[in-house]
Each structure stands twice: as C-alpha cells, then as structure tokens.
Tab-separated table of C-alpha atoms in Angstrom:
chain	number	residue	atom	x	y	z
A	70	MET	CA	-107.096	-113.403	-109.110
A	71	THR	CA	-109.386	-116.276	-108.044
A	72	ASN	CA	-113.145	-115.912	-107.830
A	73	PRO	CA	-113.124	-115.743	-104.004
A	74	ASP	CA	-110.503	-112.977	-104.161
A	75	SER	CA	-112.566	-111.100	-106.728
A	76	PHE	CA	-115.658	-111.435	-104.582
A	77	ILE	CA	-113.816	-110.156	-101.508
A	78	GLN	CA	-112.498	-107.167	-103.489
A	79	GLU	CA	-115.992	-106.300	-104.728
A	80	VAL	CA	-117.378	-106.515	-101.212
A	81	THR	CA	-114.553	-104.321	-99.920
A	82	ASP	CA	-115.178	-101.705	-102.629
A	83	GLU	CA	-118.892	-101.737	-101.871
A	84	VAL	CA	-118.232	-101.241	-98.180
A	85	ARG	CA	-115.964	-98.310	-98.979
A	86	ARG	CA	-118.609	-96.728	-101.190
A	87	ASP	CA	-121.217	-97.202	-98.494
A	88	ARG	CA	-118.934	-95.563	-95.959
A	89	LEU	CA	-118.202	-92.671	-98.339
A	90	PHE	CA	-121.891	-92.090	-99.018
A	91	ALA	CA	-122.624	-92.273	-95.313
A	92	TRP	CA	-119.881	-89.729	-94.628
A	93	MET	CA	-121.214	-87.454	-97.375
A	94	ARG	CA	-124.730	-87.679	-95.970
A	95	ARG	CA	-123.482	-86.818	-92.514
A	96	TYR	CA	-120.728	-84.273	-93.263
A	97	GLY	CA	-121.143	-83.322	-96.911
A	98	TRP	CA	-122.990	-80.122	-96.008
A	99	ILE	CA	-119.794	-78.868	-94.348
A	100	ALA	CA	-117.809	-79.292	-97.552
A	101	ALA	CA	-120.601	-77.660	-99.531
A	102	LEU	CA	-120.704	-74.763	-97.076
A	103	ILE	CA	-116.947	-74.275	-97.400
A	104	ILE	CA	-117.179	-74.269	-101.199
A	105	VAL	CA	-120.070	-71.803	-101.156
A	106	GLY	CA	-118.145	-69.597	-98.719
A	107	LEU	CA	-115.025	-69.586	-100.890
A	108	VAL	CA	-117.003	-68.789	-104.019
A	109	GLY	CA	-118.952	-66.075	-102.187
A	110	ALA	CA	-115.790	-64.515	-100.771
A	111	ALA	CA	-114.178	-64.439	-104.211
A	112	ALA	CA	-117.286	-62.870	-105.732
A	113	TRP	CA	-117.466	-60.281	-102.932
A	114	ARG	CA	-113.798	-59.386	-103.416
A	115	GLU	CA	-114.239	-58.910	-107.154
A	116	TRP	CA	-117.361	-56.809	-106.574
A	117	SER	CA	-115.600	-54.670	-103.965
A	118	ILE	CA	-112.626	-54.070	-106.270
A	119	ALA	CA	-114.912	-53.154	-109.148
A	120	ARG	CA	-116.902	-50.815	-106.887
A	121	GLN	CA	-113.758	-49.088	-105.606
A	122	GLU	CA	-112.411	-48.674	-109.122
A	123	ALA	CA	-115.725	-47.218	-110.295
A	124	ALA	CA	-115.827	-44.803	-107.349
A	125	ALA	CA	-112.225	-43.712	-107.966
A	126	GLN	CA	-112.930	-43.152	-111.634
A	127	ALA	CA	-116.070	-41.154	-110.844
A	128	LEU	CA	-114.134	-39.009	-108.359
A	129	GLY	CA	-111.351	-38.423	-110.870
A	130	ASP	CA	-113.866	-37.441	-113.539
A	131	SER	CA	-115.545	-35.015	-111.119
A	132	ILE	CA	-112.223	-33.367	-110.294
A	133	LEU	CA	-111.225	-33.078	-113.954
A	134	ASP	CA	-114.614	-31.648	-114.882
A	135	ALA	CA	-114.329	-29.079	-112.085
A	136	ILE	CA	-110.793	-27.862	-112.842
A	137	GLU	CA	-111.618	-27.521	-116.543
A	138	ILE	CA	-114.237	-24.849	-115.753
A	139	ARG	CA	-112.837	-21.521	-116.909
A	140	ASP	CA	-114.625	-19.242	-114.454
A	141	ALA	CA	-112.704	-19.209	-111.156
A	142	ALA	CA	-115.762	-18.792	-108.935
A	143	ALA	CA	-117.652	-21.567	-110.702
A	144	ARG	CA	-114.554	-23.763	-110.539
A	145	ALA	CA	-114.244	-23.229	-106.788
A	146	GLU	CA	-117.951	-23.967	-106.327
A	147	ALA	CA	-117.697	-27.184	-108.349
A	148	LEU	CA	-114.705	-28.360	-106.336
A	149	GLY	CA	-116.549	-27.554	-103.111
A	150	ARG	CA	-119.417	-29.817	-104.116
A	151	ILE	CA	-117.181	-32.861	-104.511
A	152	GLY	CA	-117.575	-35.159	-101.529
A	153	ALA	CA	-114.526	-37.229	-100.610
A	154	ASP	CA	-112.767	-38.448	-97.470
A	155	GLY	CA	-109.203	-39.272	-96.546
A	156	PRO	CA	-106.381	-38.475	-98.989
A	157	ALA	CA	-108.830	-37.875	-101.843
A	158	GLY	CA	-110.731	-35.350	-99.740
A	159	ALA	CA	-107.477	-33.626	-98.797
A	160	LEU	CA	-106.494	-33.391	-102.456
A	161	VAL	CA	-109.848	-31.847	-103.377
A	162	ALA	CA	-109.511	-29.353	-100.514
A	163	LEU	CA	-106.024	-28.372	-101.704
A	164	LEU	CA	-107.326	-27.778	-105.206
A	165	ALA	CA	-110.279	-25.785	-103.895
A	166	ALA	CA	-107.995	-23.637	-101.719
A	167	ALA	CA	-106.193	-22.438	-104.830
A	168	GLU	CA	-109.510	-21.212	-106.233
A	169	ALA	CA	-110.812	-19.222	-103.246
A	170	PRO	CA	-112.715	-16.398	-104.985
A	171	ASP	CA	-113.019	-13.910	-102.108
A	172	ALA	CA	-112.080	-13.173	-98.496
A	173	ALA	CA	-114.738	-15.496	-97.112
A	174	GLY	CA	-113.557	-18.250	-99.427
A	175	ARG	CA	-109.965	-17.702	-98.327
A	176	ILE	CA	-110.950	-17.994	-94.669
A	177	ALA	CA	-112.789	-21.248	-95.338
A	178	ALA	CA	-109.851	-22.508	-97.397
A	179	THR	CA	-107.333	-21.784	-94.658
A	180	GLU	CA	-109.516	-23.599	-92.138
A	181	ARG	CA	-109.577	-26.672	-94.373
A	182	LEU	CA	-105.839	-26.458	-94.936
A	183	ASP	CA	-105.237	-26.161	-91.190
A	184	ALA	CA	-107.180	-29.380	-90.663
A	185	ILE	CA	-105.245	-31.178	-93.406
A	186	ALA	CA	-101.874	-29.990	-92.112
A	187	ALA	CA	-102.731	-31.265	-88.607
A	188	ASP	CA	-104.093	-34.630	-89.775
A	189	ALA	CA	-101.442	-37.214	-88.887
A	190	SER	CA	-103.367	-39.955	-90.701
A	191	LEU	CA	-102.692	-38.376	-94.088
A	192	PRO	CA	-99.555	-39.045	-96.157
A	193	PRO	CA	-96.820	-36.470	-95.443
A	194	TYR	CA	-96.892	-35.112	-98.989
A	195	LEU	CA	-100.487	-33.957	-98.429
A	196	SER	CA	-100.154	-32.581	-94.897
A	197	ASP	CA	-96.858	-30.837	-95.713
A	198	LEU	CA	-98.282	-29.399	-98.926
A	199	ALA	CA	-101.243	-28.030	-96.961
A	200	ALA	CA	-98.903	-26.439	-94.406
A	201	LEU	CA	-96.792	-24.896	-97.168
A	202	LYS	CA	-99.894	-23.649	-98.971
A	203	LEU	CA	-101.085	-22.039	-95.730
A	204	VAL	CA	-97.889	-20.011	-95.447
A	205	LEU	CA	-98.194	-18.904	-99.072
A	206	MET	CA	-101.854	-17.938	-98.686
A	207	ARG	CA	-101.353	-16.011	-95.463
A	208	GLY	CA	-98.226	-14.294	-96.767
A	209	SER	CA	-97.673	-10.915	-95.153
A	210	ASP	CA	-100.481	-11.591	-92.670
A	211	MET	CA	-97.874	-13.678	-90.837
A	212	THR	CA	-94.784	-12.130	-89.312
A	213	PRO	CA	-91.465	-13.339	-90.734
A	214	GLU	CA	-90.782	-15.174	-87.470
A	215	ALA	CA	-94.152	-16.931	-87.611
A	216	ARG	CA	-93.496	-17.984	-91.206
A	217	LEU	CA	-90.056	-19.310	-90.300
A	218	ALA	CA	-91.518	-21.276	-87.393
A	219	ALA	CA	-94.197	-22.776	-89.626
A	220	LEU	CA	-91.730	-23.626	-92.385
A	221	GLU	CA	-88.930	-25.058	-90.238
A	222	PRO	CA	-90.520	-28.518	-89.763
A	223	LEU	CA	-91.193	-28.710	-93.496
A	224	ALA	CA	-87.523	-28.027	-94.224
A	225	ALA	CA	-86.268	-30.983	-92.190
A	226	PRO	CA	-84.289	-33.685	-94.047
A	227	GLY	CA	-86.518	-36.214	-95.764
A	228	ARG	CA	-89.621	-34.014	-95.940
A	229	PRO	CA	-91.273	-34.013	-99.377
A	230	PHE	CA	-91.215	-30.234	-99.943
A	231	ARG	CA	-88.002	-29.475	-98.064
A	232	THR	CA	-86.354	-27.338	-100.740
A	233	LEU	CA	-89.497	-25.305	-101.427
A	234	ALA	CA	-89.793	-24.646	-97.700
A	235	LEU	CA	-86.158	-23.475	-97.625
A	236	GLU	CA	-86.891	-21.090	-100.482
A	237	GLN	CA	-89.827	-19.604	-98.586
A	238	MET	CA	-87.650	-19.304	-95.478
A	239	ALA	CA	-85.235	-17.183	-97.521
A	240	TYR	CA	-88.121	-14.860	-98.453
A	241	ALA	CA	-89.064	-14.621	-94.777
A	242	GLU	CA	-85.484	-13.635	-93.915
A	243	ILE	CA	-85.656	-10.908	-96.579
A	244	ASP	CA	-88.907	-9.566	-95.088
A	245	ALA	CA	-87.184	-9.497	-91.704
A	246	ASP	CA	-84.322	-7.421	-93.219
A	247	ARG	CA	-81.849	-10.232	-92.637
A	248	THR	CA	-80.238	-10.190	-96.056
A	249	ASP	CA	-77.153	-12.148	-95.058
A	250	ALA	CA	-79.260	-14.956	-93.625
A	251	ALA	CA	-81.364	-15.009	-96.791
A	252	LEU	CA	-78.237	-15.194	-98.949
A	253	ASP	CA	-76.919	-18.109	-96.895
A	254	ARG	CA	-80.151	-20.029	-97.397
A	255	LEU	CA	-80.240	-19.271	-101.122
A	256	ARG	CA	-76.610	-20.322	-101.646
A	257	GLY	CA	-77.391	-23.509	-99.770
A	258	LEU	CA	-80.119	-24.238	-102.310
A	259	LEU	CA	-77.636	-23.824	-105.165
A	260	ASP	CA	-75.626	-26.731	-103.741
A	261	ASP	CA	-78.624	-28.827	-102.749
A	262	ALA	CA	-78.890	-31.992	-104.831
A	263	GLU	CA	-82.637	-32.161	-104.177
A	264	ALA	CA	-83.307	-28.668	-105.530
A	265	SER	CA	-84.792	-28.600	-109.011
A	266	ALA	CA	-83.123	-26.713	-111.837
A	267	ASP	CA	-85.896	-24.090	-111.781
A	268	LEU	CA	-85.522	-23.594	-108.044
A	269	ARG	CA	-81.739	-23.172	-108.332
A	270	GLN	CA	-82.270	-20.672	-111.124
A	271	ARG	CA	-84.702	-18.671	-108.990
A	272	ALA	CA	-82.267	-18.759	-106.078
A	273	SER	CA	-79.398	-17.569	-108.271
A	274	ARG	CA	-81.430	-14.663	-109.650
A	275	LEU	CA	-82.574	-13.630	-106.180
A	276	ILE	CA	-78.994	-13.709	-104.885
A	277	VAL	CA	-77.972	-11.310	-107.642
A	278	ALA	CA	-81.021	-9.120	-106.949
A	279	LEU	CA	-79.958	-8.908	-103.315
A	280	GLY	CA	-76.526	-7.708	-104.380
A	281	GLY	CA	-74.745	-10.958	-103.633
A	282	SER	CA	-72.772	-13.410	-105.683
A	283	PRO	CA	-73.863	-17.048	-106.150
A	284	ASP	CA	-70.230	-18.121	-105.706
A	285	ALA	CA	-69.549	-16.092	-102.584
A	286	GLY	CA	-68.686	-17.949	-99.405
C-alpha cells in the first residue's frame, strides 16, 4: 500500500471512530439503559424465585411442626394459625378439618370445606377431596339420597377420587336398605382397574358381610 493509500485509510478509520463516538454520545444512554434493565430484570427474577422458595419452605415447616403436635386440640389450633392462600390454604384447611376437636370446630371445618369444594380455581384433587371429606364428616347427618347426590359428581370418569366416591356410594345404598344396589357397586369396584388393592379387599369383605358373593353376577 502506497503512502497516499495509507493516509486515506487512516483518515477513514478516524472518521469512523469520530462517528462511533458521536453516536455513543448521542444514543449510548439507550444501550446502557437496556443493559441495566436486563441486569435488573434478571436480579429481580432470581430474588423473586428465592423469596417464593423461602416462603414455601417456611409454610412446609409450619405445617410439619403443627401435625407433629401430639395433642389433637393443640394440633388443630396450630393448623388454624397458619396463614396461606390458594392451593396451600386449601391443603391447610383440609388438614385442620381432620383435627376438629369439638362440635364448634366441626361446624367451622365444614364451612371451610364447603368453600374449598365450591372453589373452581383450585385443582380438582383439592376441591374433590374437600367434597368427599364433607360427606365423611357429615355422615348420618345426611340422608342416603343426599350423600349419593353429593358423591355422584365425584364418581364420574376421570375424577381423582372416583373409586373412593363409589365406595362411599355403596355405603349410602346400604343405609338406604338397598342391598342389591350396594352389592352391584361393590362388585363393580372389584373389576375396576383404578381401584387400589386395599379398596378391592374392603369391597370383597363387605360383599361377604352383606351375604353376597364377590363372583356373583
């Protein structure tokens, strides 16, 4: 490269640098703002994740501490003091309902379970479990027909506690003196692929107790 060519190249490079510096002076703050925003967003995300994990761990520890209390009344009181919303709150309410120490506690527990069972925003396994727990808690306070009506939606195909609901429907049929209907439901459970081994065993024993045969058609 000749000296004139070298000179021209140096001038061109200098012009480019001047233009770059001018651009940076005019628009560099935008790039800096973008970088700061990206770094800030990443930091906020990490902080939020850490905060959520810490809150979840604290909630889990509170639940474990409560259910490890030996005295039933104290256990129910400890569970009642745990503040949580959404699915976590529903889970705490379900645990607390199992510990209702007296009639007043049972009334409060059923009210909470009613709200959980009717909450469409909750996962089905929580709302259905609350509805099933309500039937079990109310027991003979409900007529057999009322129990069957409450259990029927829970026994639909695809529901998480379908087979347990069918078992409770068989008990309702027994209370209504409809032994044949109860036997039909129990035999259906014996052939149900979703029924657990324990559930099938309970169904088989109840069939025999009712004077039926598990193999009868």
